[in-house]
PDB file of C-alpha atoms in Angstrom:
ATOM      1  CA  UNK A   1      81.611 125.577  68.408  1.00  0.00           C
ATOM      2  CA  UNK A   2      80.592 121.853  68.775  1.00  0.00           C
ATOM      3  CA  UNK A   3      79.743 120.446  66.074  1.00  0.00           C
ATOM      4  CA  UNK A   4      77.238 118.399  67.576  1.00  0.00           C
ATOM      5  CA  UNK A   5      75.045 121.737  68.191  1.00  0.00           C
ATOM      6  CA  UNK A   6      74.485 121.942  64.992  1.00  0.00           C
ATOM      7  CA  UNK A   7      73.298 118.365  64.142  1.00  0.00           C
ATOM      8  CA  UNK A   8      69.695 118.106  63.268  1.00  0.00           C
ATOM      9  CA  UNK A   9      66.656 115.801  65.123  1.00  0.00           C
ATOM     10  CA  UNK A  10      66.575 114.064  61.524  1.00  0.00           C
ATOM     11  CA  UNK A  11      70.559 112.546  61.973  1.00  0.00           C
ATOM     12  CA  UNK A  12      69.529 110.914  65.313  1.00  0.00           C
ATOM     13  CA  UNK A  13      72.475 112.534  67.585  1.00  0.00           C
ATOM     14  CA  UNK A  14      71.630 114.601  70.696  1.00  0.00           C
ATOM     15  CA  UNK A  15      67.573 113.516  70.742  1.00  0.00           C
ATOM     16  CA  UNK A  16      65.610 111.321  73.034  1.00  0.00           C
ATOM     17  CA  UNK A  17      61.873 110.672  73.710  1.00  0.00           C
ATOM     18  CA  UNK A  18      59.853 111.592  76.525  1.00  0.00           C
ATOM     19  CA  UNK A  19      58.183 109.508  79.093  1.00  0.00           C
ATOM     20  CA  UNK A  20      54.569 109.170  79.285  1.00  0.00           C
ATOM     21  CA  UNK A  21      55.497 111.588  82.871  1.00  0.00           C
ATOM     22  CA  UNK A  22      57.169 114.436  80.839  1.00  0.00           C
ATOM     23  CA  UNK A  23      54.131 114.598  78.052  1.00  0.00           C
ATOM     24  CA  UNK A  24      51.487 114.426  80.753  1.00  0.00           C
ATOM     25  CA  UNK A  25      53.695 117.411  81.849  1.00  0.00           C
ATOM     26  CA  UNK A  26      53.395 118.954  78.940  1.00  0.00           C
ATOM     27  CA  UNK A  27      49.867 118.547  78.776  1.00  0.00           C
ATOM     28  CA  UNK A  28      48.917 119.478  82.226  1.00  0.00           C
ATOM     29  CA  UNK A  29      48.232 123.903  80.898  1.00  0.00           C
ATOM     30  CA  UNK A  30      45.768 122.780  78.760  1.00  0.00           C
ATOM     31  CA  UNK A  31      44.035 119.511  80.231  1.00  0.00           C
ATOM     32  CA  UNK A  32      43.306 122.613  82.944  1.00  0.00           C
ATOM     33  CA  UNK A  33      42.263 124.490  80.332  1.00  0.00           C
ATOM     34  CA  UNK A  34      39.485 122.399  79.327  1.00  0.00           C
ATOM     35  CA  UNK A  35      38.627 121.192  83.305  1.00  0.00           C
ATOM     36  CA  UNK A  36      38.165 124.911  83.730  1.00  0.00           C
ATOM     37  CA  UNK A  37      35.652 124.567  81.075  1.00  0.00           C
ATOM     38  CA  UNK A  38      33.564 121.952  81.891  1.00  0.00           C
ATOM     39  CA  UNK A  39      33.487 123.627  85.429  1.00  0.00           C
ATOM     40  CA  UNK A  40      31.855 127.083  83.877  1.00  0.00           C
ATOM     41  CA  UNK A  41      29.884 124.957  81.573  1.00  0.00           C
ATOM     42  CA  UNK A  42      28.086 122.999  84.799  1.00  0.00           C
ATOM     43  CA  UNK A  43      27.752 126.471  86.670  1.00  0.00           C
ATOM     44  CA  UNK A  44      25.697 127.628  83.562  1.00  0.00           C
ATOM     45  CA  UNK A  45      23.718 124.532  82.332  1.00  0.00           C
ATOM     46  CA  UNK A  46      22.758 124.995  87.137  1.00  0.00           C
ATOM     47  CA  UNK A  47      21.395 128.371  86.118  1.00  0.00           C
ATOM     48  CA  UNK A  48      19.813 127.806  83.283  1.00  0.00           C
ATOM     49  CA  UNK A  49      18.008 124.922  85.020  1.00  0.00           C
ATOM     50  CA  UNK A  50      16.956 127.405  87.215  1.00  0.00           C
ATOM     51  CA  UNK A  51      15.293 129.735  84.665  1.00  0.00           C
ATOM     52  CA  UNK A  52      13.740 126.601  83.248  1.00  0.00           C
ATOM     53  CA  UNK A  53      12.768 125.422  87.548  1.00  0.00           C
ATOM     54  CA  UNK A  54      10.866 129.367  87.621  1.00  0.00           C
ATOM     55  CA  UNK A  55       8.882 129.366  84.445  1.00  0.00           C
ATOM     56  CA  UNK A  56       7.588 125.990  85.113  1.00  0.00           C
ATOM     57  CA  UNK A  57       9.188 124.114  82.410  1.00  0.00           C
ATOM     58  CA  UNK A  58      11.200 121.130  84.173  1.00  0.00           C
ATOM     59  CA  UNK A  59      10.796 118.803  81.312  1.00  0.00           C
ATOM     60  CA  UNK A  60      14.244 118.432  80.635  1.00  0.00           C
ATOM     61  CA  UNK A  61      15.634 119.208  84.255  1.00  0.00           C
ATOM     62  CA  UNK A  62      16.457 115.184  84.873  1.00  0.00           C
ATOM     63  CA  UNK A  63      17.927 115.303  81.920  1.00  0.00           C
ATOM     64  CA  UNK A  64      20.464 118.658  83.059  1.00  0.00           C
ATOM     65  CA  UNK A  65      20.983 116.896  86.536  1.00  0.00           C
ATOM     66  CA  UNK A  66      22.427 113.718  84.908  1.00  0.00           C
ATOM     67  CA  UNK A  67      24.369 115.719  82.646  1.00  0.00           C
ATOM     68  CA  UNK A  68      26.462 117.253  84.733  1.00  0.00           C
ATOM     69  CA  UNK A  69      27.082 114.621  87.113  1.00  0.00           C
ATOM     70  CA  UNK A  70      28.156 112.640  83.719  1.00  0.00           C
ATOM     71  CA  UNK A  71      30.941 115.381  82.630  1.00  0.00           C
ATOM     72  CA  UNK A  72      32.221 116.024  85.998  1.00  0.00           C
ATOM     73  CA  UNK A  73      32.907 112.228  86.517  1.00  0.00           C
ATOM     74  CA  UNK A  74      34.065 111.903  82.790  1.00  0.00           C
ATOM     75  CA  UNK A  75      36.345 115.470  82.880  1.00  0.00           C
ATOM     76  CA  UNK A  76      38.006 113.862  86.728  1.00  0.00           C
ATOM     77  CA  UNK A  77      36.656 117.520  88.088  1.00  0.00           C
ATOM     78  CA  UNK A  78      36.551 115.987  92.095  1.00  0.00           C
ATOM     79  CA  UNK A  79      39.584 117.196  93.855  1.00  0.00           C
ATOM     80  CA  UNK A  80      39.765 113.557  95.740  1.00  0.00           C
ATOM     81  CA  UNK A  81      41.388 111.125  93.379  1.00  0.00           C
ATOM     82  CA  UNK A  82      38.971 108.415  95.142  1.00  0.00           C
ATOM     83  CA  UNK A  83      36.044 106.880  94.835  1.00  0.00           C
ATOM     84  CA  UNK A  84      35.156 108.112  98.039  1.00  0.00           C
ATOM     85  CA  UNK A  85      35.986 111.554  96.044  1.00  0.00           C
ATOM     86  CA  UNK A  86      33.845 111.176  93.574  1.00  0.00           C
ATOM     87  CA  UNK A  87      30.689 110.591  95.586  1.00  0.00           C
ATOM     88  CA  UNK A  88      31.400 113.296  97.286  1.00  0.00           C
ATOM     89  CA  UNK A  89      31.775 115.572  94.000  1.00  0.00           C
ATOM     90  CA  UNK A  90      28.699 114.052  92.799  1.00  0.00           C
ATOM     91  CA  UNK A  91      26.511 114.949  95.677  1.00  0.00           C
ATOM     92  CA  UNK A  92      27.603 118.269  95.831  1.00  0.00           C
ATOM     93  CA  UNK A  93      26.701 118.532  92.349  1.00  0.00           C
ATOM     94  CA  UNK A  94      23.567 117.489  92.672  1.00  0.00           C
ATOM     95  CA  UNK A  95      22.635 119.249  95.501  1.00  0.00           C
ATOM     96  CA  UNK A  96      23.692 122.468  94.082  1.00  0.00           C
ATOM     97  CA  UNK A  97      21.870 121.872  91.654  1.00  0.00           C
ATOM     98  CA  UNK A  98      19.118 121.007  93.406  1.00  0.00           C
ATOM     99  CA  UNK A  99      19.138 124.582  96.121  1.00  0.00           C
ATOM    100  CA  UNK A 100      18.935 126.242  92.940  1.00  0.00           C
ATOM    101  CA  UNK A 101      15.616 124.841  91.249  1.00  0.00           C
ATOM    102  CA  UNK A 102      13.841 124.840  94.210  1.00  0.00           C
ATOM    103  CA  UNK A 103      14.831 128.711  94.605  1.00  0.00           C
ATOM    104  CA  UNK A 104      13.883 129.431  91.446  1.00  0.00           C
ATOM    105  CA  UNK A 105      10.813 127.415  91.743  1.00  0.00           C
ATOM    106  CA  UNK A 106       9.791 128.682  95.579  1.00  0.00           C
ATOM    107  CA  UNK A 107      10.654 132.466  94.360  1.00  0.00           C
ATOM    108  CA  UNK A 108       8.796 131.847  90.353  1.00  0.00           C
ATOM    109  CA  UNK A 109      11.902 134.393  89.285  1.00  0.00           C
ATOM    110  CA  UNK A 110      15.760 133.574  88.446  1.00  0.00           C
ATOM    111  CA  UNK A 111      17.965 136.290  86.725  1.00  0.00           C
ATOM    112  CA  UNK A 112      18.791 136.200  82.728  1.00  0.00           C
ATOM    113  CA  UNK A 113      22.276 134.083  81.763  1.00  0.00           C
ATOM    114  CA  UNK A 114      24.570 136.929  81.255  1.00  0.00           C
ATOM    115  CA  UNK A 115      25.899 136.599  77.380  1.00  0.00           C
ATOM    116  CA  UNK A 116      29.257 135.137  78.678  1.00  0.00           C
ATOM    117  CA  UNK A 117      27.451 131.950  80.730  1.00  0.00           C
ATOM    118  CA  UNK A 118      25.625 131.083  77.675  1.00  0.00           C
ATOM    119  CA  UNK A 119      29.189 131.043  75.942  1.00  0.00           C
ATOM    120  CA  UNK A 120      30.108 128.982  78.905  1.00  0.00           C
ATOM    121  CA  UNK A 121      27.409 126.344  78.359  1.00  0.00           C
ATOM    122  CA  UNK A 122      27.948 125.834  74.247  1.00  0.00           C
ATOM    123  CA  UNK A 123      31.874 125.747  74.559  1.00  0.00           C
ATOM    124  CA  UNK A 124      31.119 122.904  77.548  1.00  0.00           C
ATOM    125  CA  UNK A 125      28.701 121.500  75.666  1.00  0.00           C
ATOM    126  CA  UNK A 126      30.797 121.109  72.570  1.00  0.00           C
ATOM    127  CA  UNK A 127      34.655 120.051  73.540  1.00  0.00           C
ATOM    128  CA  UNK A 128      32.208 117.865  76.284  1.00  0.00           C
ATOM    129  CA  UNK A 129      30.754 116.050  72.623  1.00  0.00           C
ATOM    130  CA  UNK A 130      34.823 116.761  71.146  1.00  0.00           C
ATOM    131  CA  UNK A 131      36.050 114.456  74.040  1.00  0.00           C
ATOM    132  CA  UNK A 132      33.423 111.400  74.077  1.00  0.00           C
ATOM    133  CA  UNK A 133      33.655 111.142  70.235  1.00  0.00           C
ATOM    134  CA  UNK A 134      37.566 110.988  70.629  1.00  0.00           C
ATOM    135  CA  UNK A 135      37.890 108.071  73.584  1.00  0.00           C
ATOM    136  CA  UNK A 136      35.419 105.269  73.213  1.00  0.00           C
ATOM    137  CA  UNK A 137      33.253 105.500  69.957  1.00  0.00           C
ATOM    138  CA  UNK A 138      30.646 103.860  72.400  1.00  0.00           C
ATOM    139  CA  UNK A 139      29.979 107.811  73.434  1.00  0.00           C
ATOM    140  CA  UNK A 140      28.608 108.675  70.130  1.00  0.00           C
ATOM    141  CA  UNK A 141      25.226 108.747  71.459  1.00  0.00           C
ATOM    142  CA  UNK A 142      25.614 110.998  74.524  1.00  0.00           C
ATOM    143  CA  UNK A 143      27.855 113.226  72.647  1.00  0.00           C
ATOM    144  CA  UNK A 144      24.838 113.514  69.956  1.00  0.00           C
ATOM    145  CA  UNK A 145      22.745 114.643  72.623  1.00  0.00           C
ATOM    146  CA  UNK A 146      25.254 116.882  73.197  1.00  0.00           C
ATOM    147  CA  UNK A 147      24.676 118.298  70.246  1.00  0.00           C
ATOM    148  CA  UNK A 148      20.913 118.118  70.056  1.00  0.00           C
ATOM    149  CA  UNK A 149      21.102 120.125  73.445  1.00  0.00           C
ATOM    150  CA  UNK A 150      23.406 122.805  72.038  1.00  0.00           C
ATOM    151  CA  UNK A 151      21.429 123.188  69.090  1.00  0.00           C
ATOM    152  CA  UNK A 152      18.444 123.862  70.717  1.00  0.00           C
ATOM    153  CA  UNK A 153      20.490 125.961  73.367  1.00  0.00           C
ATOM    154  CA  UNK A 154      21.846 128.802  70.415  1.00  0.00           C
ATOM    155  CA  UNK A 155      17.840 128.597  68.236  1.00  0.00           C
ATOM    156  CA  UNK A 156      16.507 129.615  71.948  1.00  0.00           C
ATOM    157  CA  UNK A 157      19.183 132.194  72.701  1.00  0.00           C
ATOM    158  CA  UNK A 158      20.340 133.416  68.940  1.00  0.00           C
ATOM    159  CA  UNK A 159      16.981 133.581  66.836  1.00  0.00           C
ATOM    160  CA  UNK A 160      17.401 133.369  63.202  1.00  0.00           C
ATOM    161  CA  UNK A 161      15.768 137.036  62.020  1.00  0.00           C
ATOM    162  CA  UNK A 162      14.944 137.602  58.295  1.00  0.00           C
ATOM    163  CA  UNK A 163      17.932 138.921  56.562  1.00  0.00           C
ATOM    164  CA  UNK A 164      20.751 138.363  59.184  1.00  0.00           C
ATOM    165  CA  UNK A 165      21.568 134.742  58.356  1.00  0.00           C
ATOM    166  CA  UNK A 166      25.137 134.471  57.142  1.00  0.00           C
ATOM    167  CA  UNK A 167      24.798 132.615  53.691  1.00  0.00           C
ATOM    168  CA  UNK A 168      27.737 129.515  52.285  1.00  0.00           C
ATOM    169  CA  UNK A 169      28.490 133.206  50.337  1.00  0.00           C
ATOM    170  CA  UNK A 170      28.353 135.296  53.003  1.00  0.00           C
ATOM    171  CA  UNK A 171      30.386 132.931  54.535  1.00  0.00           C
ATOM    172  CA  UNK A 172      33.742 132.768  51.888  1.00  0.00           C
ATOM    173  CA  UNK A 173      33.560 136.324  51.244  1.00  0.00           C
ATOM    174  CA  UNK A 174      34.798 136.218  54.938  1.00  0.00           C
ATOM    175  CA  UNK A 175      37.175 133.893  54.128  1.00  0.00           C
ATOM    176  CA  UNK A 176      38.425 135.837  51.031  1.00  0.00           C
ATOM    177  CA  UNK A 177      38.395 139.301  52.679  1.00  0.00           C
ATOM    178  CA  UNK A 178      40.852 137.758  55.490  1.00  0.00           C
ATOM    179  CA  UNK A 179      43.566 136.365  52.766  1.00  0.00           C
ATOM    180  CA  UNK A 180      43.224 139.524  50.992  1.00  0.00           C
ATOM    181  CA  UNK A 181      44.308 141.973  54.409  1.00  0.00           C
ATOM    182  CA  UNK A 182      46.396 138.856  55.703  1.00  0.00           C
ATOM    183  CA  UNK A 183      47.928 136.624  53.299  1.00  0.00           C
ATOM    184  CA  UNK A 184      49.001 133.800  54.910  1.00  0.00           C
ATOM    185  CA  UNK A 185      49.249 135.253  58.712  1.00  0.00           C
ATOM    186  CA  UNK A 186      46.869 132.999  60.121  1.00  0.00           C
ATOM    187  CA  UNK A 187      47.262 135.534  63.434  1.00  0.00           C
ATOM    188  CA  UNK A 188      46.464 138.113  61.455  1.00  0.00           C
ATOM    189  CA  UNK A 189      43.616 136.440  59.914  1.00  0.00           C
ATOM    190  CA  UNK A 190      41.931 135.351  63.220  1.00  0.00           C
ATOM    191  CA  UNK A 191      42.200 138.986  64.545  1.00  0.00           C
ATOM    192  CA  UNK A 192      40.384 140.051  61.472  1.00  0.00           C
ATOM    193  CA  UNK A 193      37.958 137.788  60.699  1.00  0.00           C
ATOM    194  CA  UNK A 194      36.736 138.043  65.158  1.00  0.00           C
ATOM    195  CA  UNK A 195      35.968 142.117  64.100  1.00  0.00           C
ATOM    196  CA  UNK A 196      33.972 141.408  61.281  1.00  0.00           C
ATOM    197  CA  UNK A 197      31.982 138.549  63.472  1.00  0.00           C
ATOM    198  CA  UNK A 198      31.955 141.233  66.272  1.00  0.00           C
ATOM    199  CA  UNK A 199      30.340 143.625  63.684  1.00  0.00           C
ATOM    200  CA  UNK A 200      27.986 141.898  62.505  1.00  0.00           C
ATOM    201  CA  UNK A 201      26.351 140.748  65.496  1.00  0.00           C
ATOM    202  CA  UNK A 202      25.655 136.880  67.828  1.00  0.00           C
ATOM    203  CA  UNK A 203      23.472 135.479  64.638  1.00  0.00           C
ATOM    204  CA  UNK A 204      26.347 135.358  61.836  1.00  0.00           C
ATOM    205  CA  UNK A 205      29.019 135.000  64.462  1.00  0.00           C
ATOM    206  CA  UNK A 206      27.261 131.582  65.114  1.00  0.00           C
ATOM    207  CA  UNK A 207      25.776 130.888  61.613  1.00  0.00           C
ATOM    208  CA  UNK A 208      30.294 131.460  60.523  1.00  0.00           C
ATOM    209  CA  UNK A 209      31.290 129.113  63.149  1.00  0.00           C
ATOM    210  CA  UNK A 210      28.403 126.359  62.226  1.00  0.00           C
ATOM    211  CA  UNK A 211      29.344 126.138  57.852  1.00  0.00           C
ATOM    212  CA  UNK A 212      33.026 126.362  59.119  1.00  0.00           C
ATOM    213  CA  UNK A 213      32.127 123.011  61.755  1.00  0.00           C
TER     214      UNK A 213
END
């Protein structure tokens, strides 16, 4: 066997740096997944805005409309990556939003949001806030706005019921239980925790994530 094949990277042989293009290629699948999360969030927030319009609660609608276009621009969701393409994307998102809101306002009704749609909205807001903080400290106020919006939606969708909240002692009991059942196997621990949280319901699941974060 060629001894060079056994050389460790620490010895500096048979190693090379990655070019910018190679790094971007490796990151592309994750970046596309993030983009899909944001598209789902935008669609979900449009549905949520339509429900608010149907109920005559229109105070937040201008904020939602601006937020959706900001999200799309920040994440580069335009198919045509040119100034013209971005203008058309913003116009399309705004038009879709306006049409959904107008139709709900006229009919006085809009479908209840599915659990998946709610989770899409919360996941997108969390990701958007996270990336804004990572990219520029000056975007902190916008990240805080997303946090505030997500917090308000959580309270609206998952109102706490007496005796149903998860305490910090409950949280640590679950962590200890995962360690006892699964040891250091992180994948098995995650699956065990997921099963426990599903059994406890959406309120305690959200509490668990809030304490964890």
